CSV table of C-alpha atoms in Angstrom, one decimal:
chain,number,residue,atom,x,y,z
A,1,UNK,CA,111.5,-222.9,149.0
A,2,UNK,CA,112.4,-221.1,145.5
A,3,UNK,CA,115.4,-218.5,145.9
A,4,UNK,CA,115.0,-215.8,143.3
A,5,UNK,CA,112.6,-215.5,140.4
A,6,UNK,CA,113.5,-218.6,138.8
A,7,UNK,CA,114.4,-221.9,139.9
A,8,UNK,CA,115.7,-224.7,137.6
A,9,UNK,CA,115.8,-228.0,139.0
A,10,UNK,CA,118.8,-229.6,138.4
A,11,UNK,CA,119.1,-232.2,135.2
A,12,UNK,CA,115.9,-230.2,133.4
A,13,UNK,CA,115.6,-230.5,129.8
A,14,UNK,CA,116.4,-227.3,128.1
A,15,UNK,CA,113.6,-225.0,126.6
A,16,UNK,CA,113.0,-225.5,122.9
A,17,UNK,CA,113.1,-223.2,120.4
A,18,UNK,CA,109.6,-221.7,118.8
A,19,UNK,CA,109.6,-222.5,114.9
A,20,UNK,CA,107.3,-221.9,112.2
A,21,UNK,CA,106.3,-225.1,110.5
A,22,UNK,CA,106.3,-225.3,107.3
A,23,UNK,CA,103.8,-225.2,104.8
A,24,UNK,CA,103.7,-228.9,104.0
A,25,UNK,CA,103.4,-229.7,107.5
A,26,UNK,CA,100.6,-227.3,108.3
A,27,UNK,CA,98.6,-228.3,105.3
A,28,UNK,CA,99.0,-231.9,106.2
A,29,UNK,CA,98.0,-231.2,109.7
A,30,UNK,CA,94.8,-229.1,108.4
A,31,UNK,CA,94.1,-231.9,105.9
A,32,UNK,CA,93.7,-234.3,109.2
A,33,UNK,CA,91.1,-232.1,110.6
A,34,UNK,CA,89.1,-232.0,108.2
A,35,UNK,CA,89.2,-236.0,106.6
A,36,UNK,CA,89.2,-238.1,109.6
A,37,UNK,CA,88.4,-241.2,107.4
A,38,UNK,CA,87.2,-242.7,104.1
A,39,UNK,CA,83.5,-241.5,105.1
A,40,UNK,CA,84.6,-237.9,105.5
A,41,UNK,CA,86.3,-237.6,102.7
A,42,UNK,CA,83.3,-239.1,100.7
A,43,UNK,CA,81.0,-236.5,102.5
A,44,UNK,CA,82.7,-233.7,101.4
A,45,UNK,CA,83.1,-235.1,97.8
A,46,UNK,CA,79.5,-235.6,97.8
A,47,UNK,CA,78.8,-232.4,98.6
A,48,UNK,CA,80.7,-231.0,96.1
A,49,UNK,CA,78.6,-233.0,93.8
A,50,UNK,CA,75.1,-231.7,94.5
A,51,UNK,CA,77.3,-228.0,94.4
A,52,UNK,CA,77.9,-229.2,90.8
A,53,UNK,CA,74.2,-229.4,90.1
A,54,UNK,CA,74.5,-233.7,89.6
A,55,UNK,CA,71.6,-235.4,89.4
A,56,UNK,CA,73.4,-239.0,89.4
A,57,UNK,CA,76.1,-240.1,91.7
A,58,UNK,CA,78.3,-242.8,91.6
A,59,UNK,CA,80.9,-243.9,94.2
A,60,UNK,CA,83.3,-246.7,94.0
A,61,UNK,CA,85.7,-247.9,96.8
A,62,UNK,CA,88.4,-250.1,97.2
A,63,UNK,CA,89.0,-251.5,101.3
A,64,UNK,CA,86.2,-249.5,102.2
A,65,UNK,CA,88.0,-246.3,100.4
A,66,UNK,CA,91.3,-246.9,102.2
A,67,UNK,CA,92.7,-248.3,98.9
A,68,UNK,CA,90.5,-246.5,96.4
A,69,UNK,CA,87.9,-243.6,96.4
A,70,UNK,CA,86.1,-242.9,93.3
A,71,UNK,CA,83.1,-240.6,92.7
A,72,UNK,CA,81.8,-239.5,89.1
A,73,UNK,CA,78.6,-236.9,88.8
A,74,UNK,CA,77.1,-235.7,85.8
A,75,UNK,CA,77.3,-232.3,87.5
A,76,UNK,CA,78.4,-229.0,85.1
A,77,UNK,CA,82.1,-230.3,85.4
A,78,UNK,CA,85.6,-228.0,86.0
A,79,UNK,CA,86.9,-225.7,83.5
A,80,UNK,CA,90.3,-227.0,81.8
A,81,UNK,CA,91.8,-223.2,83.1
A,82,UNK,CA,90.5,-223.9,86.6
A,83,UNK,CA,92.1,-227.0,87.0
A,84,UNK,CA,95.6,-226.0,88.4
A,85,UNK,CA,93.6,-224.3,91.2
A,86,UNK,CA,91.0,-227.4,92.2
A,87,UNK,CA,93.8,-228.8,95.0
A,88,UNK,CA,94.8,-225.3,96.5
A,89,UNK,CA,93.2,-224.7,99.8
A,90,UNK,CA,90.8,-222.0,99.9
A,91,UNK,CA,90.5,-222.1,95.8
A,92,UNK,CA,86.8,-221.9,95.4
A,93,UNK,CA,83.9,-220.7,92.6
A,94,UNK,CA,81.8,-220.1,95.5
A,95,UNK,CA,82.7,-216.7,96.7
A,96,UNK,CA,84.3,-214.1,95.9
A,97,UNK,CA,84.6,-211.6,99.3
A,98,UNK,CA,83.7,-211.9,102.9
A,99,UNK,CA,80.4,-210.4,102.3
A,100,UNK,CA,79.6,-213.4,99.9
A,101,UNK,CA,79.0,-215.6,102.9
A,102,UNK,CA,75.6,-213.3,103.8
A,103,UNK,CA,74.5,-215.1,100.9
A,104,UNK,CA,76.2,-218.7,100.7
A,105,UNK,CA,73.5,-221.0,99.2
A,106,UNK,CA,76.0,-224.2,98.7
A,107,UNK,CA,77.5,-227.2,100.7
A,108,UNK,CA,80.3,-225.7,100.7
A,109,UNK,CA,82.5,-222.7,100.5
A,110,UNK,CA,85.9,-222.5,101.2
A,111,UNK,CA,87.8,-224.8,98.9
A,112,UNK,CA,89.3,-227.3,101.4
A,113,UNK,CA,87.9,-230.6,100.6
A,114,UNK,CA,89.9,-231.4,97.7
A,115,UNK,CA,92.9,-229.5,98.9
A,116,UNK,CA,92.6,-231.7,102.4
A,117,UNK,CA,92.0,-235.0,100.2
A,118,UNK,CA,95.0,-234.4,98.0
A,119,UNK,CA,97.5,-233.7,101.0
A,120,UNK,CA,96.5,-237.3,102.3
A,121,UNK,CA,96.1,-239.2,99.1
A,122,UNK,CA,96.8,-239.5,95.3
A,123,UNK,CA,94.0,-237.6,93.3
A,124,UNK,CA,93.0,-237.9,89.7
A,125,UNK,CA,89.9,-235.8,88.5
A,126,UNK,CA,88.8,-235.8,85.2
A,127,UNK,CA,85.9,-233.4,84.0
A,128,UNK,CA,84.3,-231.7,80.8
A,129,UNK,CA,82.0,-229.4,80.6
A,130,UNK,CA,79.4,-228.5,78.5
A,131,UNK,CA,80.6,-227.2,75.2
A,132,UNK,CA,84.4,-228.7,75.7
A,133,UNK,CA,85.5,-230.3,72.8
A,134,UNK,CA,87.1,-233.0,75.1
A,135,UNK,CA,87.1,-233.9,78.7
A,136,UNK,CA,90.9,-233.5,80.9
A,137,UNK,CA,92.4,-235.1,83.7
A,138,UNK,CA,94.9,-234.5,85.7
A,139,UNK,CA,96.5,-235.5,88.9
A,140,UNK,CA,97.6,-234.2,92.4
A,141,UNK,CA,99.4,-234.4,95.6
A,142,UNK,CA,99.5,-231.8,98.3
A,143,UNK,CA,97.5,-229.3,96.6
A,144,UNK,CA,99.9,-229.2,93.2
A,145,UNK,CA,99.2,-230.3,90.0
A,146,UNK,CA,102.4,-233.6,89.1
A,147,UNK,CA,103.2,-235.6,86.1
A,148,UNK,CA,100.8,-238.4,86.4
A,149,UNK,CA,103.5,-241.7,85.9
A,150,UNK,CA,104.9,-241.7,82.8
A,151,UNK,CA,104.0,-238.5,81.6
A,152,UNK,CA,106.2,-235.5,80.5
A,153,UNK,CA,104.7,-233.3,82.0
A,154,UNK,CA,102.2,-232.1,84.8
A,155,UNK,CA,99.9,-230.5,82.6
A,156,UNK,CA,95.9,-231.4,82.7
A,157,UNK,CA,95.5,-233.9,79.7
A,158,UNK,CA,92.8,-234.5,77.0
A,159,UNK,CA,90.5,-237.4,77.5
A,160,UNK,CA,86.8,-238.7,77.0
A,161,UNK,CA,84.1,-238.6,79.6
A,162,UNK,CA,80.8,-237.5,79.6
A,163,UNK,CA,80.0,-233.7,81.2
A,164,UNK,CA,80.7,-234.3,84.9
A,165,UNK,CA,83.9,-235.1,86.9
A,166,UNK,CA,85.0,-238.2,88.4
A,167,UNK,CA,87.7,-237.8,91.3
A,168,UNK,CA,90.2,-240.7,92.7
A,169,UNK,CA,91.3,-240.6,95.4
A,170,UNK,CA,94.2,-243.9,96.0
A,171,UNK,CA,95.6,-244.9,98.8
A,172,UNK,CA,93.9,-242.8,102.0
A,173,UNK,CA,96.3,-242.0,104.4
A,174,UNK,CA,99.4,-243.0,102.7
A,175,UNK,CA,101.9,-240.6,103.9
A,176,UNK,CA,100.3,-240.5,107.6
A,177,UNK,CA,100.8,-243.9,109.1
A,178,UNK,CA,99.7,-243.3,112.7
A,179,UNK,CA,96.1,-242.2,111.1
A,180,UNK,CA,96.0,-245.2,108.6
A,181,UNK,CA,97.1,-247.6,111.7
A,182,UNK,CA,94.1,-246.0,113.4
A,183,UNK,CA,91.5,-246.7,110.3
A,184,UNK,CA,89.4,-249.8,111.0
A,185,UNK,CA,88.7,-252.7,108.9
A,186,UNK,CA,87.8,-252.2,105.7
A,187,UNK,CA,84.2,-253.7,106.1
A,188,UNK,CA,84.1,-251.2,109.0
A,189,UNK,CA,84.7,-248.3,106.9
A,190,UNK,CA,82.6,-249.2,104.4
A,191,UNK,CA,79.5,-248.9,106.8
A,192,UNK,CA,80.7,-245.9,107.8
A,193,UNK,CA,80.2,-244.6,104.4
A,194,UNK,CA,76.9,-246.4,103.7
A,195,UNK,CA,75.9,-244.3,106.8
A,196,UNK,CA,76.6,-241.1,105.2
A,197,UNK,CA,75.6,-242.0,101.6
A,198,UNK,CA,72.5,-242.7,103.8
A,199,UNK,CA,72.4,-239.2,105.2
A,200,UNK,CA,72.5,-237.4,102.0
A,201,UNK,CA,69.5,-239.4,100.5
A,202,UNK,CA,67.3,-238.3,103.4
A,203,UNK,CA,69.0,-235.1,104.1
């Protein structure tokens, strides 16, 4: 029988305390709902693509993307100004308000596919656009522009390409070993993303 309105039994642990996470740790955890694996994350990217207006899309991988995701379009490219915002979540050229999603008429919308890639990866993008005297790159982890190695500063940087963008995305999973642990083989993954290179050709 209980005695009282509360009855402890005897050696119980003792009630945590509620914290907020921080914002590291949520975006890491939000990243992981949204790229599952090397496929996913090539989905999304692919989508952002045909966003872009590319007609031609080419996609390189290293282990089946574990090691090494690359995709270059001939799309209209990102805006030098723009590029400190590609990696923040919910950064997007897509809307504006709420009442833009009446009349969404992209992939996507919300800005979360680069953000999510770049909290579980090391991204490089580099773009021009048309009328840019030169193309830029610049790199990214967890959603903030850094100093690619070697370089004074964090600062987009002048390059050449062609109008488009081409995004890296290294080492998949780097910083979350219980998901990379979880990845198959890398001839695994890679059918995974011939399945949904599949999908957007017939989609």
């Amino acid at each position: 029988p209980v005695s009282g309105s509360m009855a402890t039994a005897a050696g119980a642990p003792e009630a945590r305390a509620i914290v907020q996470l921080d914002d590291l740790t949520i975006n890491r955890i939000a990243a992981g709902e949204i790229i599952h694996r090397p496929a996913s994350a090539i989905k999304e990217l692919l989508e952002n693509c045909i966003d872009a207006g590319a007609r031609a899309v080419t996609i390189t991988l290293g282990a089946g993307g574990l090691k090494r995701i690359e995709i270059a379009d001939d799309g209209h490219g990102i805006r030098r100004e723009d590029l400190p915002l590609v990696c923040e979540r919910f950064a997007t050229s897509k809307l504006r308000a709420y009442a833009d999603l009446q009349a969404i008429g992209t992939f996507g919308f919300r800005g979360e596919a680069l953000a999510s890639i770049s909290h579980v990866s090391r991204v490089t993008v580099t773009t021009a656009t048309v009328g840019a005297q030169c193309a830029y790159r610049a790199t990214y982890a967890d959603g903030k522009l850094v100093p690619e190695p070697g370089a004074p500063s964090a600062a987009p940087r002048a390059c050449a390409r062609t109008v488009g963008t081409t995004i890296c995305a290294e080492d998949l999973f780097h910083n979350a070993p219980a998901r990379r642990r979880a990845m198959r083989s890398p001839s695994d993954e890679y059918a995974r993303v011939l399945d949904v290179r599949a999908g957007e050709r017939t989609g």
